[in-house]
Amino acid sequence: MVLESTVVCVDNSEYMRNGDFIPTRLQAQQDAVDLVCHSKTSSNAENNVGLITLSSHPEVLVTLTSDIGRLMSKLHQVQPKGDADFITGIKIAWLALKNRQGKNHKMRIVAFVGSPLYKVGEQELIDLAKSLRKANVNVDIVNFGEEEENTKKLSSFINAINNRNGTGSHLFSVPPGTNLHDALISSALIQGEDGSGAGGASRFEFGVDPSEDPELALALRISIEEQRMRMEEQARRENQEGEEASRNQDGAPKAE
């Protein structure tokens, strides 16, 4: 089996509040990232996965590790904020891969992009892609929610990494209304180039076997449920405030 170190880039911009993926872009993405992390670590016991966020000031949440419970705990603490910075995020992911302990590991970045890349030039992406290709870094991109804005740019990025004959990098575009997790489960991202799969379907919830560590499994379950409740309450308040503002505006006297 291939030895690989992978850094997963999570888009946590304000666009992740959108509900065109159920229940929100962020939560749909978290389920999909969960799948990717389990797939990578279960395909080889020596594989490592890291986690970074893309928005505002891209941040390393988890350095390369095989501890799936730690990855899941940090993943479900992510909150939407600011704008995505794709270029900086990819560069940070690349730096994290350079510092991997297993120097014989192949390097891969998996980037989830659900924000429009309107501030990113196509040539800037191509230049970055060429640098990644020279460094033997493969990149898989999950493009969701902003296909119209992003597909052309991201296709150019992936084509530049693969060059003429390469097939190691991929672009997966997922339309709104689709279950992001289910759309990826049969893809090369999870199944691999040969379609052999990586055993992701047999994983434990949150990456922890409750029979081995029941306290951690329970703590993760409670933490994630509380997080979901906070997000739902925040969304409810924002909707209520928006409705009140709209009513106030409609009821305001018009200038003669």
PDB file of C-alpha atoms in Angstrom:
ATOM      1  CA  MET A   1       0.000   0.000   0.000  1.00  0.00           C
ATOM      2  CA  VAL A   2       1.131   3.575  -0.687  1.00  0.00           C
ATOM      3  CA  LEU A   3       2.702   5.459   2.197  1.00  0.00           C
ATOM      4  CA  GLU A   4       1.256   8.965   2.162  1.00  0.00           C
ATOM      5  CA  SER A   5       1.119  12.118   4.247  1.00  0.00           C
ATOM      6  CA  THR A   6      -1.978  14.220   3.575  1.00  0.00           C
ATOM      7  CA  VAL A   7      -2.968  17.700   4.697  1.00  0.00           C
ATOM      8  CA  VAL A   8      -6.702  18.430   4.489  1.00  0.00           C
ATOM      9  CA  CYS A   9      -7.677  22.091   3.989  1.00  0.00           C
ATOM     10  CA  VAL A  10     -11.076  23.017   5.438  1.00  0.00           C
ATOM     11  CA  ASP A  11     -12.960  26.011   4.030  1.00  0.00           C
ATOM     12  CA  ASN A  12     -14.397  27.842   7.042  1.00  0.00           C
ATOM     13  CA  SER A  13     -15.365  31.156   5.432  1.00  0.00           C
ATOM     14  CA  GLU A  14     -18.691  32.897   6.041  1.00  0.00           C
ATOM     15  CA  TYR A  15     -19.996  31.153   2.908  1.00  0.00           C
ATOM     16  CA  MET A  16     -20.066  27.944   4.967  1.00  0.00           C
ATOM     17  CA  ARG A  17     -23.251  29.178   6.650  1.00  0.00           C
ATOM     18  CA  ASN A  18     -25.176  28.641   3.401  1.00  0.00           C
ATOM     19  CA  GLY A  19     -27.827  25.924   3.469  1.00  0.00           C
ATOM     20  CA  ASP A  20     -27.584  24.698  -0.138  1.00  0.00           C
ATOM     21  CA  PHE A  21     -25.825  21.623   1.286  1.00  0.00           C
ATOM     22  CA  ILE A  22     -27.755  20.008   4.140  1.00  0.00           C
ATOM     23  CA  PRO A  23     -27.735  21.193   6.879  1.00  0.00           C
ATOM     24  CA  THR A  24     -25.065  23.802   6.033  1.00  0.00           C
ATOM     25  CA  ARG A  25     -21.997  23.863   3.808  1.00  0.00           C
ATOM     26  CA  LEU A  26     -19.786  23.639   6.891  1.00  0.00           C
ATOM     27  CA  GLN A  27     -21.498  20.623   8.434  1.00  0.00           C
ATOM     28  CA  ALA A  28     -21.734  18.808   5.095  1.00  0.00           C
ATOM     29  CA  GLN A  29     -18.029  19.508   4.622  1.00  0.00           C
ATOM     30  CA  GLN A  30     -17.195  18.227   8.105  1.00  0.00           C
ATOM     31  CA  ASP A  31     -18.877  14.907   7.300  1.00  0.00           C
ATOM     32  CA  ALA A  32     -16.895  14.671   4.063  1.00  0.00           C
ATOM     33  CA  VAL A  33     -13.593  15.583   5.756  1.00  0.00           C
ATOM     34  CA  ASP A  34     -14.345  12.914   8.367  1.00  0.00           C
ATOM     35  CA  LEU A  35     -14.645  10.397   5.516  1.00  0.00           C
ATOM     36  CA  VAL A  36     -11.375  11.518   3.910  1.00  0.00           C
ATOM     37  CA  CYS A  37      -9.420  11.355   7.178  1.00  0.00           C
ATOM     38  CA  HIS A  38     -10.675   7.864   7.981  1.00  0.00           C
ATOM     39  CA  SER A  39      -9.980   6.701   4.439  1.00  0.00           C
ATOM     40  CA  LYS A  40      -6.388   7.949   4.487  1.00  0.00           C
ATOM     41  CA  THR A  41      -5.500   6.565   7.912  1.00  0.00           C
ATOM     42  CA  SER A  42      -7.198   3.197   7.414  1.00  0.00           C
ATOM     43  CA  SER A  43      -5.517   2.515   4.056  1.00  0.00           C
ATOM     44  CA  ASN A  44      -2.123   2.244   5.781  1.00  0.00           C
ATOM     45  CA  ALA A  45      -1.325   2.293   9.492  1.00  0.00           C
ATOM     46  CA  GLU A  46       1.729   4.494   8.848  1.00  0.00           C
ATOM     47  CA  ASN A  47      -0.177   7.187   6.946  1.00  0.00           C
ATOM     48  CA  ASN A  48      -0.500  10.626   8.542  1.00  0.00           C
ATOM     49  CA  VAL A  49      -3.118  13.345   8.125  1.00  0.00           C
ATOM     50  CA  GLY A  50      -2.968  17.030   9.080  1.00  0.00           C
ATOM     51  CA  LEU A  51      -5.750  19.599   9.218  1.00  0.00           C
ATOM     52  CA  ILE A  52      -5.738  23.326   8.449  1.00  0.00           C
ATOM     53  CA  THR A  53      -8.368  26.015   7.951  1.00  0.00           C
ATOM     54  CA  LEU A  54      -8.411  28.292   4.904  1.00  0.00           C
ATOM     55  CA  SER A  55     -10.252  31.390   6.108  1.00  0.00           C
ATOM     56  CA  SER A  56      -9.033  34.733   7.461  1.00  0.00           C
ATOM     57  CA  HIS A  57      -5.536  33.743   8.558  1.00  0.00           C
ATOM     58  CA  PRO A  58      -5.139  30.064   7.554  1.00  0.00           C
ATOM     59  CA  GLU A  59      -4.269  28.059  10.640  1.00  0.00           C
ATOM     60  CA  VAL A  60      -2.814  24.617  11.320  1.00  0.00           C
ATOM     61  CA  LEU A  61      -5.350  22.841  13.527  1.00  0.00           C
ATOM     62  CA  VAL A  62      -3.560  19.485  13.695  1.00  0.00           C
ATOM     63  CA  THR A  63      -0.043  18.666  12.524  1.00  0.00           C
ATOM     64  CA  LEU A  64       0.491  15.384  10.688  1.00  0.00           C
ATOM     65  CA  THR A  65      -0.776  12.537  12.854  1.00  0.00           C
ATOM     66  CA  SER A  66      -2.418   9.115  12.729  1.00  0.00           C
ATOM     67  CA  ASP A  67      -4.601   9.999  15.761  1.00  0.00           C
ATOM     68  CA  ILE A  68      -8.034  10.096  14.124  1.00  0.00           C
ATOM     69  CA  GLY A  69      -9.787  11.050  17.378  1.00  0.00           C
ATOM     70  CA  ARG A  70      -7.677  14.203  17.662  1.00  0.00           C
ATOM     71  CA  LEU A  71      -8.426  15.118  14.045  1.00  0.00           C
ATOM     72  CA  MET A  72     -12.185  14.690  14.536  1.00  0.00           C
ATOM     73  CA  SER A  73     -12.194  16.675  17.779  1.00  0.00           C
ATOM     74  CA  LYS A  74     -10.485  19.669  16.137  1.00  0.00           C
ATOM     75  CA  LEU A  75     -12.547  19.378  12.948  1.00  0.00           C
ATOM     76  CA  HIS A  76     -15.848  19.749  14.786  1.00  0.00           C
ATOM     77  CA  GLN A  77     -14.650  22.874  16.613  1.00  0.00           C
ATOM     78  CA  VAL A  78     -14.284  24.800  13.334  1.00  0.00           C
ATOM     79  CA  GLN A  79     -16.519  27.878  13.000  1.00  0.00           C
ATOM     80  CA  PRO A  80     -17.299  30.036   9.931  1.00  0.00           C
ATOM     81  CA  LYS A  81     -15.413  33.335   9.805  1.00  0.00           C
ATOM     82  CA  GLY A  82     -13.977  35.757   7.275  1.00  0.00           C
ATOM     83  CA  ASP A  83     -12.961  35.044   3.691  1.00  0.00           C
ATOM     84  CA  ALA A  84     -11.101  32.027   2.350  1.00  0.00           C
ATOM     85  CA  ASP A  85      -7.425  32.505   1.430  1.00  0.00           C
ATOM     86  CA  PHE A  86      -6.823  29.565  -0.897  1.00  0.00           C
ATOM     87  CA  ILE A  87      -3.294  30.455  -2.007  1.00  0.00           C
ATOM     88  CA  THR A  88      -1.931  30.994   1.512  1.00  0.00           C
ATOM     89  CA  GLY A  89      -3.703  27.887   2.788  1.00  0.00           C
ATOM     90  CA  ILE A  90      -2.174  25.677   0.103  1.00  0.00           C
ATOM     91  CA  LYS A  91       1.285  27.101   0.803  1.00  0.00           C
ATOM     92  CA  ILE A  92       0.904  26.369   4.529  1.00  0.00           C
ATOM     93  CA  ALA A  93      -0.257  22.829   3.733  1.00  0.00           C
ATOM     94  CA  TRP A  94       2.794  22.389   1.498  1.00  0.00           C
ATOM     95  CA  LEU A  95       5.078  23.599   4.298  1.00  0.00           C
ATOM     96  CA  ALA A  96       3.474  21.120   6.702  1.00  0.00           C
ATOM     97  CA  LEU A  97       4.183  18.319   4.223  1.00  0.00           C
ATOM     98  CA  LYS A  98       7.806  19.399   3.872  1.00  0.00           C
ATOM     99  CA  ASN A  99       8.167  18.895   7.624  1.00  0.00           C
ATOM    100  CA  ARG A 100       6.700  15.372   7.607  1.00  0.00           C
ATOM    101  CA  GLN A 101       8.605  12.771   9.617  1.00  0.00           C
ATOM    102  CA  GLY A 102       8.201  10.015   7.031  1.00  0.00           C
ATOM    103  CA  LYS A 103      10.396  11.347   4.235  1.00  0.00           C
ATOM    104  CA  ASN A 104       9.520   8.279   2.142  1.00  0.00           C
ATOM    105  CA  HIS A 105       5.841   9.257   2.256  1.00  0.00           C
ATOM    106  CA  LYS A 106       4.217  10.655  -0.858  1.00  0.00           C
ATOM    107  CA  MET A 107       2.739  14.115  -0.325  1.00  0.00           C
ATOM    108  CA  ARG A 108      -0.889  15.073  -0.933  1.00  0.00           C
ATOM    109  CA  ILE A 109      -3.114  18.063  -0.209  1.00  0.00           C
ATOM    110  CA  VAL A 110      -6.904  17.654  -0.132  1.00  0.00           C
ATOM    111  CA  ALA A 111      -8.569  21.079  -0.309  1.00  0.00           C
ATOM    112  CA  PHE A 112     -12.282  21.692   0.177  1.00  0.00           C
ATOM    113  CA  VAL A 113     -13.315  24.885  -1.626  1.00  0.00           C
ATOM    114  CA  GLY A 114     -16.829  26.208  -1.037  1.00  0.00           C
ATOM    115  CA  SER A 115     -16.117  29.940  -1.384  1.00  0.00           C
ATOM    116  CA  PRO A 116     -15.813  31.963  -4.607  1.00  0.00           C
ATOM    117  CA  LEU A 117     -12.206  32.523  -5.689  1.00  0.00           C
ATOM    118  CA  TYR A 118     -12.955  35.910  -7.248  1.00  0.00           C
ATOM    119  CA  LYS A 119      -9.834  37.491  -5.700  1.00  0.00           C
ATOM    120  CA  VAL A 120      -7.532  34.770  -7.043  1.00  0.00           C
ATOM    121  CA  GLY A 121      -6.102  35.102 -10.552  1.00  0.00           C
ATOM    122  CA  GLU A 122      -5.931  32.061 -12.812  1.00  0.00           C
ATOM    123  CA  GLN A 123      -2.251  32.645 -13.612  1.00  0.00           C
ATOM    124  CA  GLU A 124      -1.470  32.862  -9.886  1.00  0.00           C
ATOM    125  CA  LEU A 125      -3.042  29.433  -9.462  1.00  0.00           C
ATOM    126  CA  ILE A 126      -1.116  28.004 -12.411  1.00  0.00           C
ATOM    127  CA  ASP A 127       2.200  29.318 -11.055  1.00  0.00           C
ATOM    128  CA  LEU A 128       1.499  27.714  -7.669  1.00  0.00           C
ATOM    129  CA  ALA A 129       0.508  24.465  -9.374  1.00  0.00           C
ATOM    130  CA  LYS A 130       3.797  24.315 -11.275  1.00  0.00           C
ATOM    131  CA  SER A 131       5.741  24.749  -8.040  1.00  0.00           C
ATOM    132  CA  LEU A 132       3.748  21.952  -6.408  1.00  0.00           C
ATOM    133  CA  ARG A 133       4.359  19.690  -9.398  1.00  0.00           C
ATOM    134  CA  LYS A 134       8.121  20.249  -9.182  1.00  0.00           C
ATOM    135  CA  ALA A 135       7.979  19.328  -5.491  1.00  0.00           C
ATOM    136  CA  ASN A 136       5.997  16.135  -6.263  1.00  0.00           C
ATOM    137  CA  VAL A 137       2.953  17.271  -4.291  1.00  0.00           C
ATOM    138  CA  ASN A 138      -0.400  15.970  -5.532  1.00  0.00           C
ATOM    139  CA  VAL A 139      -3.568  17.960  -4.876  1.00  0.00           C
ATOM    140  CA  ASP A 140      -7.198  16.862  -4.788  1.00  0.00           C
ATOM    141  CA  ILE A 141      -9.807  19.631  -4.724  1.00  0.00           C
ATOM    142  CA  VAL A 142     -13.431  19.234  -3.701  1.00  0.00           C
ATOM    143  CA  ASN A 143     -15.238  22.126  -5.391  1.00  0.00           C
ATOM    144  CA  PHE A 144     -18.715  22.634  -3.927  1.00  0.00           C
ATOM    145  CA  GLY A 145     -21.247  25.437  -3.731  1.00  0.00           C
ATOM    146  CA  GLU A 146     -19.512  27.895  -6.081  1.00  0.00           C
ATOM    147  CA  GLU A 147     -19.062  25.858  -9.262  1.00  0.00           C
ATOM    148  CA  GLU A 148     -19.885  28.683 -11.670  1.00  0.00           C
ATOM    149  CA  GLU A 149     -17.181  30.935 -10.238  1.00  0.00           C
ATOM    150  CA  ASN A 150     -14.504  28.359  -9.462  1.00  0.00           C
ATOM    151  CA  THR A 151     -14.560  25.428 -11.896  1.00  0.00           C
ATOM    152  CA  LYS A 152     -12.560  27.022 -14.712  1.00  0.00           C
ATOM    153  CA  LYS A 153      -9.836  28.332 -12.391  1.00  0.00           C
ATOM    154  CA  LEU A 154      -9.568  25.106 -10.423  1.00  0.00           C
ATOM    155  CA  SER A 155      -9.488  23.013 -13.604  1.00  0.00           C
ATOM    156  CA  SER A 156      -6.528  25.079 -14.815  1.00  0.00           C
ATOM    157  CA  PHE A 157      -4.840  24.555 -11.438  1.00  0.00           C
ATOM    158  CA  ILE A 158      -5.251  20.757 -11.514  1.00  0.00           C
ATOM    159  CA  ASN A 159      -4.269  20.516 -15.185  1.00  0.00           C
ATOM    160  CA  ALA A 160      -1.074  22.454 -14.447  1.00  0.00           C
ATOM    161  CA  ILE A 161      -0.166  20.049 -11.634  1.00  0.00           C
ATOM    162  CA  ASN A 162      -0.825  16.963 -13.736  1.00  0.00           C
ATOM    163  CA  ASN A 163       0.865  18.512 -16.784  1.00  0.00           C
ATOM    164  CA  ARG A 164       0.349  16.360 -19.891  1.00  0.00           C
ATOM    165  CA  ASN A 165       0.620  12.816 -18.603  1.00  0.00           C
ATOM    166  CA  GLY A 166       0.026  13.032 -14.858  1.00  0.00           C
ATOM    167  CA  THR A 167      -3.109  11.648 -13.218  1.00  0.00           C
ATOM    168  CA  GLY A 168      -2.270  11.990  -9.524  1.00  0.00           C
ATOM    169  CA  SER A 169      -4.289  15.167  -8.854  1.00  0.00           C
ATOM    170  CA  HIS A 170      -8.051  15.506  -9.214  1.00  0.00           C
ATOM    171  CA  LEU A 171     -10.889  18.030  -9.231  1.00  0.00           C
ATOM    172  CA  PHE A 172     -14.214  16.839  -7.831  1.00  0.00           C
ATOM    173  CA  SER A 173     -17.074  19.281  -8.485  1.00  0.00           C
ATOM    174  CA  VAL A 174     -20.216  18.614  -6.450  1.00  0.00           C
ATOM    175  CA  PRO A 175     -23.437  20.546  -7.266  1.00  0.00           C
ATOM    176  CA  PRO A 176     -25.699  22.060  -4.570  1.00  0.00           C
ATOM    177  CA  GLY A 177     -28.396  19.778  -3.218  1.00  0.00           C
ATOM    178  CA  THR A 178     -26.087  16.765  -3.391  1.00  0.00           C
ATOM    179  CA  ASN A 179     -24.945  14.877  -0.310  1.00  0.00           C
ATOM    180  CA  LEU A 180     -21.261  15.789  -0.231  1.00  0.00           C
ATOM    181  CA  HIS A 181     -20.230  12.702   1.759  1.00  0.00           C
ATOM    182  CA  ASP A 182     -22.078  10.323  -0.581  1.00  0.00           C
ATOM    183  CA  ALA A 183     -20.758  12.079  -3.697  1.00  0.00           C
ATOM    184  CA  LEU A 184     -17.172  11.415  -2.601  1.00  0.00           C
ATOM    185  CA  ILE A 185     -17.465   7.897  -1.222  1.00  0.00           C
ATOM    186  CA  SER A 186     -17.233   6.254  -4.656  1.00  0.00           C
ATOM    187  CA  SER A 187     -14.683   8.744  -6.037  1.00  0.00           C
ATOM    188  CA  ALA A 188     -10.950   8.263  -6.605  1.00  0.00           C
ATOM    189  CA  LEU A 189     -10.380  10.453  -3.539  1.00  0.00           C
ATOM    190  CA  ILE A 190     -11.720   7.645  -1.340  1.00  0.00           C
ATOM    191  CA  GLN A 191     -11.441   4.554  -3.527  1.00  0.00           C
ATOM    192  CA  GLY A 192      -8.001   5.339  -4.940  1.00  0.00           C
ATOM    193  CA  GLU A 193      -6.913   5.178  -8.558  1.00  0.00           C
ATOM    194  CA  ASP A 194      -7.503   1.425  -8.731  1.00  0.00           C
ATOM    195  CA  GLY A 195     -10.919   1.581  -7.053  1.00  0.00           C
ATOM    196  CA  SER A 196      -9.801  -0.734  -4.265  1.00  0.00           C
ATOM    197  CA  GLY A 197     -11.101   1.538  -1.508  1.00  0.00           C
ATOM    198  CA  ALA A 198      -9.628   2.197   1.887  1.00  0.00           C
ATOM    199  CA  GLY A 199     -11.972   0.620   4.367  1.00  0.00           C
ATOM    200  CA  GLY A 200     -13.703   3.864   5.312  1.00  0.00           C
ATOM    201  CA  ALA A 201     -17.112   2.215   5.637  1.00  0.00           C
ATOM    202  CA  SER A 202     -16.030   0.181   8.672  1.00  0.00           C
ATOM    203  CA  ARG A 203     -14.920   3.198  10.735  1.00  0.00           C
ATOM    204  CA  PHE A 204     -16.163   4.003  14.240  1.00  0.00           C
ATOM    205  CA  GLU A 205     -18.155   7.168  14.858  1.00  0.00           C
ATOM    206  CA  PHE A 206     -15.790  10.100  15.553  1.00  0.00           C
ATOM    207  CA  GLY A 207     -12.811   7.765  14.989  1.00  0.00           C
ATOM    208  CA  VAL A 208     -12.990   6.240  18.467  1.00  0.00           C
ATOM    209  CA  ASP A 209     -13.923   2.660  19.393  1.00  0.00           C
ATOM    210  CA  PRO A 210     -16.393   3.100  22.303  1.00  0.00           C
ATOM    211  CA  SER A 211     -15.387  -0.281  23.739  1.00  0.00           C
ATOM    212  CA  GLU A 212     -11.763   0.862  24.045  1.00  0.00           C
ATOM    213  CA  ASP A 213     -12.300   4.447  25.222  1.00  0.00           C
ATOM    214  CA  PRO A 214     -15.959   4.991  26.183  1.00  0.00           C
ATOM    215  CA  GLU A 215     -15.261   8.267  28.016  1.00  0.00           C
ATOM    216  CA  LEU A 216     -13.571   9.869  24.988  1.00  0.00           C
ATOM    217  CA  ALA A 217     -16.298   8.615  22.639  1.00  0.00           C
ATOM    218  CA  LEU A 218     -18.993  10.077  24.912  1.00  0.00           C
ATOM    219  CA  ALA A 219     -17.122  13.373  25.314  1.00  0.00           C
ATOM    220  CA  LEU A 220     -16.746  13.727  21.546  1.00  0.00           C
ATOM    221  CA  ARG A 221     -20.421  12.930  20.988  1.00  0.00           C
ATOM    222  CA  ILE A 222     -21.524  15.518  23.572  1.00  0.00           C
ATOM    223  CA  SER A 223     -19.086  18.153  22.269  1.00  0.00           C
ATOM    224  CA  ILE A 224     -20.233  17.755  18.678  1.00  0.00           C
ATOM    225  CA  GLU A 225     -23.923  17.764  19.647  1.00  0.00           C
ATOM    226  CA  GLU A 226     -23.436  20.944  21.697  1.00  0.00           C
ATOM    227  CA  GLN A 227     -21.605  22.526  18.771  1.00  0.00           C
ATOM    228  CA  ARG A 228     -24.458  21.699  16.395  1.00  0.00           C
ATOM    229  CA  MET A 229     -27.000  23.130  18.838  1.00  0.00           C
ATOM    230  CA  ARG A 230     -25.004  26.372  19.166  1.00  0.00           C
ATOM    231  CA  MET A 231     -24.804  26.733  15.391  1.00  0.00           C
ATOM    232  CA  GLU A 232     -28.532  26.061  14.981  1.00  0.00           C
ATOM    233  CA  GLU A 233     -29.354  28.614  17.694  1.00  0.00           C
ATOM    234  CA  GLN A 234     -27.060  31.185  16.081  1.00  0.00           C
ATOM    235  CA  ALA A 235     -28.671  30.601  12.679  1.00  0.00           C
ATOM    236  CA  ARG A 236     -32.144  30.925  14.261  1.00  0.00           C
ATOM    237  CA  ARG A 237     -31.210  34.259  15.897  1.00  0.00           C
ATOM    238  CA  GLU A 238     -29.716  35.597  12.670  1.00  0.00           C
ATOM    239  CA  ASN A 239     -32.852  34.647  10.731  1.00  0.00           C
ATOM    240  CA  GLN A 240     -35.045  36.277  13.379  1.00  0.00           C
ATOM    241  CA  GLU A 241     -32.980  39.471  13.346  1.00  0.00           C
ATOM    242  CA  GLY A 242     -33.107  39.539   9.548  1.00  0.00           C
ATOM    243  CA  GLU A 243     -36.901  39.181   9.569  1.00  0.00           C
ATOM    244  CA  GLU A 244     -37.271  41.954  12.168  1.00  0.00           C
ATOM    245  CA  ALA A 245     -34.995  44.262  10.186  1.00  0.00           C
ATOM    246  CA  SER A 246     -37.013  43.558   7.057  1.00  0.00           C
ATOM    247  CA  ARG A 247     -40.302  44.317   8.843  1.00  0.00           C
ATOM    248  CA  ASN A 248     -38.897  47.550  10.272  1.00  0.00           C
ATOM    249  CA  GLN A 249     -37.708  48.610   6.843  1.00  0.00           C
ATOM    250  CA  ASP A 250     -41.080  47.825   5.268  1.00  0.00           C
ATOM    251  CA  GLY A 251     -42.881  49.795   7.982  1.00  0.00           C
ATOM    252  CA  ALA A 252     -40.658  52.868   7.796  1.00  0.00           C
ATOM    253  CA  PRO A 253     -42.334  56.017   6.393  1.00  0.00           C
ATOM    254  CA  LYS A 254     -41.289  56.793   2.844  1.00  0.00           C
ATOM    255  CA  ALA A 255     -39.840  60.202   2.012  1.00  0.00           C
ATOM    256  CA  GLU A 256     -42.112  62.458  -0.024  1.00  0.00           C
TER     257      GLU A 256
END
